[in-house]
Amino acid sequence: MEIRWLGRVEYAPTVQAMQAYTEARTPDSPDELWLCEHPPVYTLGLAGKAEHLLAPGDIPVVPTNRGGQVTYHGPGQVVAYPLVDLRRLGIYVKEYVHRLEQAVIQTLEGLGVTGHRVAGAPGIYVNLADPFGHARLPPDRPDPFAGLGKIAALGIKVSQHRTYHGVALNVAMDLSPYEGINPCGYAGLRSIDLATLGVSTDWDTVAARLGERLQAHLSP
């Protein structure tokens, strides 16, 4: 898998480029991983509902063809777009999502942060009361989001067994735009980044580690 470092790029042209690559690729085309960050933008997935846009203000809202609801991208967030042929890799979508999440969990683990999954809610979360503790969350909590902050959002598109879109991990952001939406369609869900948790790192370090973990999980 070839890793491409795109830097800070506009969201819509990047999606168009991913779509064009996916439509043009052949069984012999190499898998790629694009790493980037975007200027401030709200993106509305295929299941997106307007009521989850609370107060977008001056931030543009871009409808997109990934799964999921509304999310926010902005500077200080590592966005990873794997362009992967699942058939060649020999896995299905559920396993692909699991591997994306596992790569994020391992990236956080390398920084001392414990990431958690929430059943039925793709992405990775942290226990705000104890982000560095290793205790697992009880599976039968009445409110699965109680006490959690979302640190990584996930939204994918699969076309003829080929993936695009991907995962976004919050490093050091202005988190206030998240107050203008119900992140991923969950009212009151708090979004968090590594800087707010007190983790001293930078975008390049996190992007390199996430890229390495995704490369390991998505290579034959």
PDB file of C-alpha atoms in Angstrom:
ATOM      1  CA  MET A   1       0.000   0.000   0.000  1.00  0.00           C
ATOM      2  CA  GLU A   2       1.403   3.354  -1.062  1.00  0.00           C
ATOM      3  CA  ILE A   3       0.959   6.257   1.381  1.00  0.00           C
ATOM      4  CA  ARG A   4       0.301   9.670  -0.140  1.00  0.00           C
ATOM      5  CA  TRP A   5       0.748  12.789   2.003  1.00  0.00           C
ATOM      6  CA  LEU A   6      -1.632  15.420   0.656  1.00  0.00           C
ATOM      7  CA  GLY A   7      -1.208  18.160   3.268  1.00  0.00           C
ATOM      8  CA  ARG A   8      -4.138  20.524   3.812  1.00  0.00           C
ATOM      9  CA  VAL A   9      -6.599  20.126   0.955  1.00  0.00           C
ATOM     10  CA  GLU A  10     -10.195  21.145   0.295  1.00  0.00           C
ATOM     11  CA  TYR A  11     -12.733  18.435   1.065  1.00  0.00           C
ATOM     12  CA  ALA A  12     -14.887  18.305  -2.092  1.00  0.00           C
ATOM     13  CA  PRO A  13     -12.055  18.028  -4.664  1.00  0.00           C
ATOM     14  CA  THR A  14     -10.417  15.332  -2.533  1.00  0.00           C
ATOM     15  CA  VAL A  15     -13.609  13.265  -2.548  1.00  0.00           C
ATOM     16  CA  GLN A  16     -13.884  13.735  -6.308  1.00  0.00           C
ATOM     17  CA  ALA A  17     -10.300  12.537  -6.733  1.00  0.00           C
ATOM     18  CA  MET A  18     -10.956   9.452  -4.562  1.00  0.00           C
ATOM     19  CA  GLN A  19     -14.069   8.657  -6.535  1.00  0.00           C
ATOM     20  CA  ALA A  20     -12.237   9.043  -9.845  1.00  0.00           C
ATOM     21  CA  TYR A  21      -9.413   6.778  -8.686  1.00  0.00           C
ATOM     22  CA  THR A  22     -11.900   4.159  -7.480  1.00  0.00           C
ATOM     23  CA  GLU A  23     -13.904   4.200 -10.717  1.00  0.00           C
ATOM     24  CA  ALA A  24     -10.800   3.985 -12.903  1.00  0.00           C
ATOM     25  CA  ARG A  25      -8.893   1.332 -11.009  1.00  0.00           C
ATOM     26  CA  THR A  26      -8.434  -2.202 -12.322  1.00  0.00           C
ATOM     27  CA  PRO A  27      -7.774  -5.492 -10.461  1.00  0.00           C
ATOM     28  CA  ASP A  28      -4.068  -4.645 -10.762  1.00  0.00           C
ATOM     29  CA  SER A  29      -4.276  -1.078  -9.436  1.00  0.00           C
ATOM     30  CA  PRO A  30      -2.333  -0.608  -6.199  1.00  0.00           C
ATOM     31  CA  ASP A  31      -4.097   0.191  -2.960  1.00  0.00           C
ATOM     32  CA  GLU A  32      -3.339   3.664  -1.640  1.00  0.00           C
ATOM     33  CA  LEU A  33      -3.679   5.505   1.664  1.00  0.00           C
ATOM     34  CA  TRP A  34      -4.199   9.261   1.503  1.00  0.00           C
ATOM     35  CA  LEU A  35      -3.331  11.278   4.626  1.00  0.00           C
ATOM     36  CA  CYS A  36      -4.501  14.877   4.866  1.00  0.00           C
ATOM     37  CA  GLU A  37      -6.328  17.541   6.820  1.00  0.00           C
ATOM     38  CA  HIS A  38      -9.135  19.790   5.635  1.00  0.00           C
ATOM     39  CA  PRO A  39     -10.124  23.422   6.135  1.00  0.00           C
ATOM     40  CA  PRO A  40     -13.279  23.753   8.293  1.00  0.00           C
ATOM     41  CA  VAL A  41     -16.201  21.858   6.741  1.00  0.00           C
ATOM     42  CA  TYR A  42     -19.287  19.953   7.840  1.00  0.00           C
ATOM     43  CA  THR A  43     -19.958  16.827   5.795  1.00  0.00           C
ATOM     44  CA  LEU A  44     -23.365  15.206   5.590  1.00  0.00           C
ATOM     45  CA  GLY A  45     -23.428  11.461   4.905  1.00  0.00           C
ATOM     46  CA  LEU A  46     -26.062   9.488   3.043  1.00  0.00           C
ATOM     47  CA  ALA A  47     -28.088   8.977   6.233  1.00  0.00           C
ATOM     48  CA  GLY A  48     -27.639  12.615   7.262  1.00  0.00           C
ATOM     49  CA  LYS A  49     -30.628  14.519   8.621  1.00  0.00           C
ATOM     50  CA  ALA A  50     -30.887  18.286   8.533  1.00  0.00           C
ATOM     51  CA  GLU A  51     -32.005  18.449  12.174  1.00  0.00           C
ATOM     52  CA  HIS A  52     -28.529  17.374  13.271  1.00  0.00           C
ATOM     53  CA  LEU A  53     -27.138  20.616  11.832  1.00  0.00           C
ATOM     54  CA  LEU A  54     -27.842  22.886  14.777  1.00  0.00           C
ATOM     55  CA  ALA A  55     -25.915  26.067  13.957  1.00  0.00           C
ATOM     56  CA  PRO A  56     -23.449  25.666  11.080  1.00  0.00           C
ATOM     57  CA  GLY A  57     -22.775  29.400  10.879  1.00  0.00           C
ATOM     58  CA  ASP A  58     -20.206  30.279   8.219  1.00  0.00           C
ATOM     59  CA  ILE A  59     -18.779  26.758   7.935  1.00  0.00           C
ATOM     60  CA  PRO A  60     -19.757  25.161   4.604  1.00  0.00           C
ATOM     61  CA  VAL A  61     -21.954  22.059   4.605  1.00  0.00           C
ATOM     62  CA  VAL A  62     -21.062  19.511   1.920  1.00  0.00           C
ATOM     63  CA  PRO A  63     -23.337  16.529   1.164  1.00  0.00           C
ATOM     64  CA  THR A  64     -21.281  13.433   0.478  1.00  0.00           C
ATOM     65  CA  ASN A  65     -21.785   9.789  -0.427  1.00  0.00           C
ATOM     66  CA  ARG A  66     -20.156   8.142   2.578  1.00  0.00           C
ATOM     67  CA  GLY A  67     -22.215   6.329   5.174  1.00  0.00           C
ATOM     68  CA  GLY A  68     -23.285   7.976   8.396  1.00  0.00           C
ATOM     69  CA  GLN A  69     -24.612  11.293   9.595  1.00  0.00           C
ATOM     70  CA  VAL A  70     -23.005  14.719   9.964  1.00  0.00           C
ATOM     71  CA  THR A  71     -19.437  15.276  11.103  1.00  0.00           C
ATOM     72  CA  TYR A  72     -16.858  18.053  11.151  1.00  0.00           C
ATOM     73  CA  HIS A  73     -13.398  18.240   9.601  1.00  0.00           C
ATOM     74  CA  GLY A  74     -10.908  20.956  10.387  1.00  0.00           C
ATOM     75  CA  PRO A  75      -7.247  21.821  10.912  1.00  0.00           C
ATOM     76  CA  GLY A  76      -5.494  19.730  13.543  1.00  0.00           C
ATOM     77  CA  GLN A  77      -7.347  16.546  12.570  1.00  0.00           C
ATOM     78  CA  VAL A  78      -5.654  13.627  10.803  1.00  0.00           C
ATOM     79  CA  VAL A  79      -7.886  12.356   8.000  1.00  0.00           C
ATOM     80  CA  ALA A  80      -6.994   8.969   6.519  1.00  0.00           C
ATOM     81  CA  TYR A  81      -8.552   7.754   3.282  1.00  0.00           C
ATOM     82  CA  PRO A  82      -7.737   4.095   2.456  1.00  0.00           C
ATOM     83  CA  LEU A  83      -8.412   3.173  -1.178  1.00  0.00           C
ATOM     84  CA  VAL A  84      -8.509  -0.589  -0.794  1.00  0.00           C
ATOM     85  CA  ASP A  85      -9.694  -3.526  -2.904  1.00  0.00           C
ATOM     86  CA  LEU A  86     -11.485  -5.639  -0.277  1.00  0.00           C
ATOM     87  CA  ARG A  87     -11.818  -8.621  -2.581  1.00  0.00           C
ATOM     88  CA  ARG A  88      -8.064  -8.741  -3.097  1.00  0.00           C
ATOM     89  CA  LEU A  89      -7.556  -8.372   0.643  1.00  0.00           C
ATOM     90  CA  GLY A  90     -10.039 -11.200   1.235  1.00  0.00           C
ATOM     91  CA  ILE A  91     -12.276  -9.409   3.759  1.00  0.00           C
ATOM     92  CA  TYR A  92     -15.792  -7.997   3.952  1.00  0.00           C
ATOM     93  CA  VAL A  93     -17.008  -4.590   5.094  1.00  0.00           C
ATOM     94  CA  LYS A  94     -17.547  -5.538   8.751  1.00  0.00           C
ATOM     95  CA  GLU A  95     -13.960  -6.768   9.068  1.00  0.00           C
ATOM     96  CA  TYR A  96     -12.715  -3.681   7.216  1.00  0.00           C
ATOM     97  CA  VAL A  97     -14.435  -1.352   9.703  1.00  0.00           C
ATOM     98  CA  HIS A  98     -13.014  -3.393  12.592  1.00  0.00           C
ATOM     99  CA  ARG A  99      -9.505  -2.993  11.172  1.00  0.00           C
ATOM    100  CA  LEU A 100      -9.899   0.768  10.731  1.00  0.00           C
ATOM    101  CA  GLU A 101     -11.007   1.078  14.335  1.00  0.00           C
ATOM    102  CA  GLN A 102      -8.210  -1.193  15.534  1.00  0.00           C
ATOM    103  CA  ALA A 103      -5.636   0.980  13.790  1.00  0.00           C
ATOM    104  CA  VAL A 104      -6.986   4.030  15.624  1.00  0.00           C
ATOM    105  CA  ILE A 105      -7.024   2.181  18.967  1.00  0.00           C
ATOM    106  CA  GLN A 106      -3.398   1.158  18.486  1.00  0.00           C
ATOM    107  CA  THR A 107      -2.421   4.686  17.465  1.00  0.00           C
ATOM    108  CA  LEU A 108      -3.974   6.046  20.661  1.00  0.00           C
ATOM    109  CA  GLU A 109      -2.395   3.270  22.711  1.00  0.00           C
ATOM    110  CA  GLY A 110       1.033   4.397  21.535  1.00  0.00           C
ATOM    111  CA  LEU A 111       0.233   7.804  23.049  1.00  0.00           C
ATOM    112  CA  GLY A 112      -0.999   6.327  26.323  1.00  0.00           C
ATOM    113  CA  VAL A 113      -4.711   6.832  25.579  1.00  0.00           C
ATOM    114  CA  THR A 114      -7.249   4.000  25.769  1.00  0.00           C
ATOM    115  CA  GLY A 115      -9.753   3.960  22.921  1.00  0.00           C
ATOM    116  CA  HIS A 116     -13.142   2.290  23.176  1.00  0.00           C
ATOM    117  CA  ARG A 117     -15.723   1.033  20.728  1.00  0.00           C
ATOM    118  CA  VAL A 118     -19.460   1.579  21.212  1.00  0.00           C
ATOM    119  CA  ALA A 119     -21.687  -1.119  19.704  1.00  0.00           C
ATOM    120  CA  GLY A 120     -23.657   0.187  16.734  1.00  0.00           C
ATOM    121  CA  ALA A 121     -21.828   3.537  16.679  1.00  0.00           C
ATOM    122  CA  PRO A 122     -18.731   3.358  14.453  1.00  0.00           C
ATOM    123  CA  GLY A 123     -15.749   5.395  15.566  1.00  0.00           C
ATOM    124  CA  ILE A 124     -13.531   5.464  18.640  1.00  0.00           C
ATOM    125  CA  TYR A 125     -14.328   7.008  22.010  1.00  0.00           C
ATOM    126  CA  VAL A 126     -12.434   7.802  25.216  1.00  0.00           C
ATOM    127  CA  ASN A 127     -13.541   7.669  28.838  1.00  0.00           C
ATOM    128  CA  LEU A 128     -13.294  11.336  29.803  1.00  0.00           C
ATOM    129  CA  ALA A 129     -12.959  10.535  33.503  1.00  0.00           C
ATOM    130  CA  ASP A 130     -10.017   8.189  32.903  1.00  0.00           C
ATOM    131  CA  PRO A 131      -8.666   8.493  29.345  1.00  0.00           C
ATOM    132  CA  PHE A 132      -5.392   6.761  30.251  1.00  0.00           C
ATOM    133  CA  GLY A 133      -6.887   3.912  32.285  1.00  0.00           C
ATOM    134  CA  HIS A 134      -7.118   0.418  30.857  1.00  0.00           C
ATOM    135  CA  ALA A 135     -10.489  -0.648  32.289  1.00  0.00           C
ATOM    136  CA  ARG A 136     -12.957  -1.707  29.629  1.00  0.00           C
ATOM    137  CA  LEU A 137     -16.440  -0.222  29.491  1.00  0.00           C
ATOM    138  CA  PRO A 138     -19.266  -2.444  30.771  1.00  0.00           C
ATOM    139  CA  PRO A 139     -21.205  -3.675  27.717  1.00  0.00           C
ATOM    140  CA  ASP A 140     -24.660  -3.165  29.251  1.00  0.00           C
ATOM    141  CA  ARG A 141     -24.517   0.507  30.277  1.00  0.00           C
ATOM    142  CA  PRO A 142     -27.977   2.179  30.083  1.00  0.00           C
ATOM    143  CA  ASP A 143     -26.521   5.148  28.184  1.00  0.00           C
ATOM    144  CA  PRO A 144     -23.656   3.852  26.034  1.00  0.00           C
ATOM    145  CA  PHE A 145     -22.292   7.398  25.517  1.00  0.00           C
ATOM    146  CA  ALA A 146     -22.356   8.516  29.163  1.00  0.00           C
ATOM    147  CA  GLY A 147     -18.983   9.948  30.141  1.00  0.00           C
ATOM    148  CA  LEU A 148     -17.464   9.418  26.709  1.00  0.00           C
ATOM    149  CA  GLY A 149     -15.899  11.767  24.200  1.00  0.00           C
ATOM    150  CA  LYS A 150     -15.586  10.910  20.524  1.00  0.00           C
ATOM    151  CA  ILE A 151     -12.018  11.233  19.322  1.00  0.00           C
ATOM    152  CA  ALA A 152     -12.261   9.514  15.927  1.00  0.00           C
ATOM    153  CA  ALA A 153     -15.099   9.455  13.381  1.00  0.00           C
ATOM    154  CA  LEU A 154     -15.530   6.819  10.704  1.00  0.00           C
ATOM    155  CA  GLY A 155     -17.471   6.947   7.465  1.00  0.00           C
ATOM    156  CA  ILE A 156     -16.840   4.808   4.412  1.00  0.00           C
ATOM    157  CA  LYS A 157     -18.053   4.120   0.902  1.00  0.00           C
ATOM    158  CA  VAL A 158     -17.625   0.771  -0.845  1.00  0.00           C
ATOM    159  CA  SER A 159     -18.124   0.524  -4.608  1.00  0.00           C
ATOM    160  CA  GLN A 160     -17.592  -2.841  -6.311  1.00  0.00           C
ATOM    161  CA  HIS A 161     -15.601  -4.047  -3.288  1.00  0.00           C
ATOM    162  CA  ARG A 162     -13.365  -0.952  -3.401  1.00  0.00           C
ATOM    163  CA  THR A 163     -13.272   1.498  -0.529  1.00  0.00           C
ATOM    164  CA  TYR A 164     -12.923   5.236  -0.187  1.00  0.00           C
ATOM    165  CA  HIS A 165     -13.632   7.891   2.453  1.00  0.00           C
ATOM    166  CA  GLY A 166     -12.268   6.677   5.803  1.00  0.00           C
ATOM    167  CA  VAL A 167     -11.440   7.811   9.329  1.00  0.00           C
ATOM    168  CA  ALA A 168     -10.631  11.115  11.057  1.00  0.00           C
ATOM    169  CA  LEU A 169      -8.657  11.353  14.318  1.00  0.00           C
ATOM    170  CA  ASN A 170      -8.710  14.569  16.368  1.00  0.00           C
ATOM    171  CA  VAL A 171      -5.230  15.726  17.390  1.00  0.00           C
ATOM    172  CA  ALA A 172      -5.234  19.446  18.299  1.00  0.00           C
ATOM    173  CA  MET A 173      -8.292  21.277  17.010  1.00  0.00           C
ATOM    174  CA  ASP A 174     -10.638  24.136  17.621  1.00  0.00           C
ATOM    175  CA  LEU A 175     -13.446  21.941  18.956  1.00  0.00           C
ATOM    176  CA  SER A 176     -16.091  24.679  19.034  1.00  0.00           C
ATOM    177  CA  PRO A 177     -17.536  23.803  15.574  1.00  0.00           C
ATOM    178  CA  TYR A 178     -18.702  20.475  17.016  1.00  0.00           C
ATOM    179  CA  GLU A 179     -21.157  22.491  19.102  1.00  0.00           C
ATOM    180  CA  GLY A 180     -22.945  23.390  15.869  1.00  0.00           C
ATOM    181  CA  ILE A 181     -23.947  19.778  15.167  1.00  0.00           C
ATOM    182  CA  ASN A 182     -25.074  16.565  16.789  1.00  0.00           C
ATOM    183  CA  PRO A 183     -21.862  14.660  16.003  1.00  0.00           C
ATOM    184  CA  CYS A 184     -22.682  11.583  13.936  1.00  0.00           C
ATOM    185  CA  GLY A 185     -26.339  12.150  14.813  1.00  0.00           C
ATOM    186  CA  TYR A 186     -26.021  11.789  18.605  1.00  0.00           C
ATOM    187  CA  ALA A 187     -27.396  14.733  20.566  1.00  0.00           C
ATOM    188  CA  GLY A 188     -25.145  15.827  23.407  1.00  0.00           C
ATOM    189  CA  LEU A 189     -22.222  13.640  22.361  1.00  0.00           C
ATOM    190  CA  ARG A 190     -18.999  15.454  23.184  1.00  0.00           C
ATOM    191  CA  SER A 191     -16.109  15.511  20.728  1.00  0.00           C
ATOM    192  CA  ILE A 192     -12.590  15.548  22.120  1.00  0.00           C
ATOM    193  CA  ASP A 193      -9.017  15.751  20.863  1.00  0.00           C
ATOM    194  CA  LEU A 194      -5.637  14.597  22.115  1.00  0.00           C
ATOM    195  CA  ALA A 195      -4.572  18.112  23.110  1.00  0.00           C
ATOM    196  CA  THR A 196      -7.597  18.535  25.406  1.00  0.00           C
ATOM    197  CA  LEU A 197      -6.729  15.210  27.042  1.00  0.00           C
ATOM    198  CA  GLY A 198      -3.283  16.625  27.816  1.00  0.00           C
ATOM    199  CA  VAL A 199      -1.353  14.578  25.257  1.00  0.00           C
ATOM    200  CA  SER A 200       1.670  16.433  23.904  1.00  0.00           C
ATOM    201  CA  THR A 201       2.137  15.452  20.259  1.00  0.00           C
ATOM    202  CA  ASP A 202       1.732  16.919  16.783  1.00  0.00           C
ATOM    203  CA  TRP A 203      -0.134  16.238  13.560  1.00  0.00           C
ATOM    204  CA  ASP A 204       2.832  14.714  11.722  1.00  0.00           C
ATOM    205  CA  THR A 205       3.583  12.243  14.514  1.00  0.00           C
ATOM    206  CA  VAL A 206       0.003  11.042  14.791  1.00  0.00           C
ATOM    207  CA  ALA A 207      -0.472  10.882  11.016  1.00  0.00           C
ATOM    208  CA  ALA A 208       2.679   8.799  10.597  1.00  0.00           C
ATOM    209  CA  ARG A 209       1.649   6.339  13.315  1.00  0.00           C
ATOM    210  CA  LEU A 210      -1.928   6.036  12.073  1.00  0.00           C
ATOM    211  CA  GLY A 211      -0.651   5.553   8.533  1.00  0.00           C
ATOM    212  CA  GLU A 212       1.725   2.817   9.679  1.00  0.00           C
ATOM    213  CA  ARG A 213      -1.024   1.025  11.613  1.00  0.00           C
ATOM    214  CA  LEU A 214      -3.491   1.242   8.710  1.00  0.00           C
ATOM    215  CA  GLN A 215      -0.839   0.000   6.322  1.00  0.00           C
ATOM    216  CA  ALA A 216      -0.197  -2.983   8.603  1.00  0.00           C
ATOM    217  CA  HIS A 217      -3.894  -3.855   8.942  1.00  0.00           C
ATOM    218  CA  LEU A 218      -4.813  -3.354   5.287  1.00  0.00           C
ATOM    219  CA  SER A 219      -1.941  -5.053   3.499  1.00  0.00           C
ATOM    220  CA  PRO A 220      -2.242  -8.685   2.326  1.00  0.00           C
TER     221      PRO A 220
END
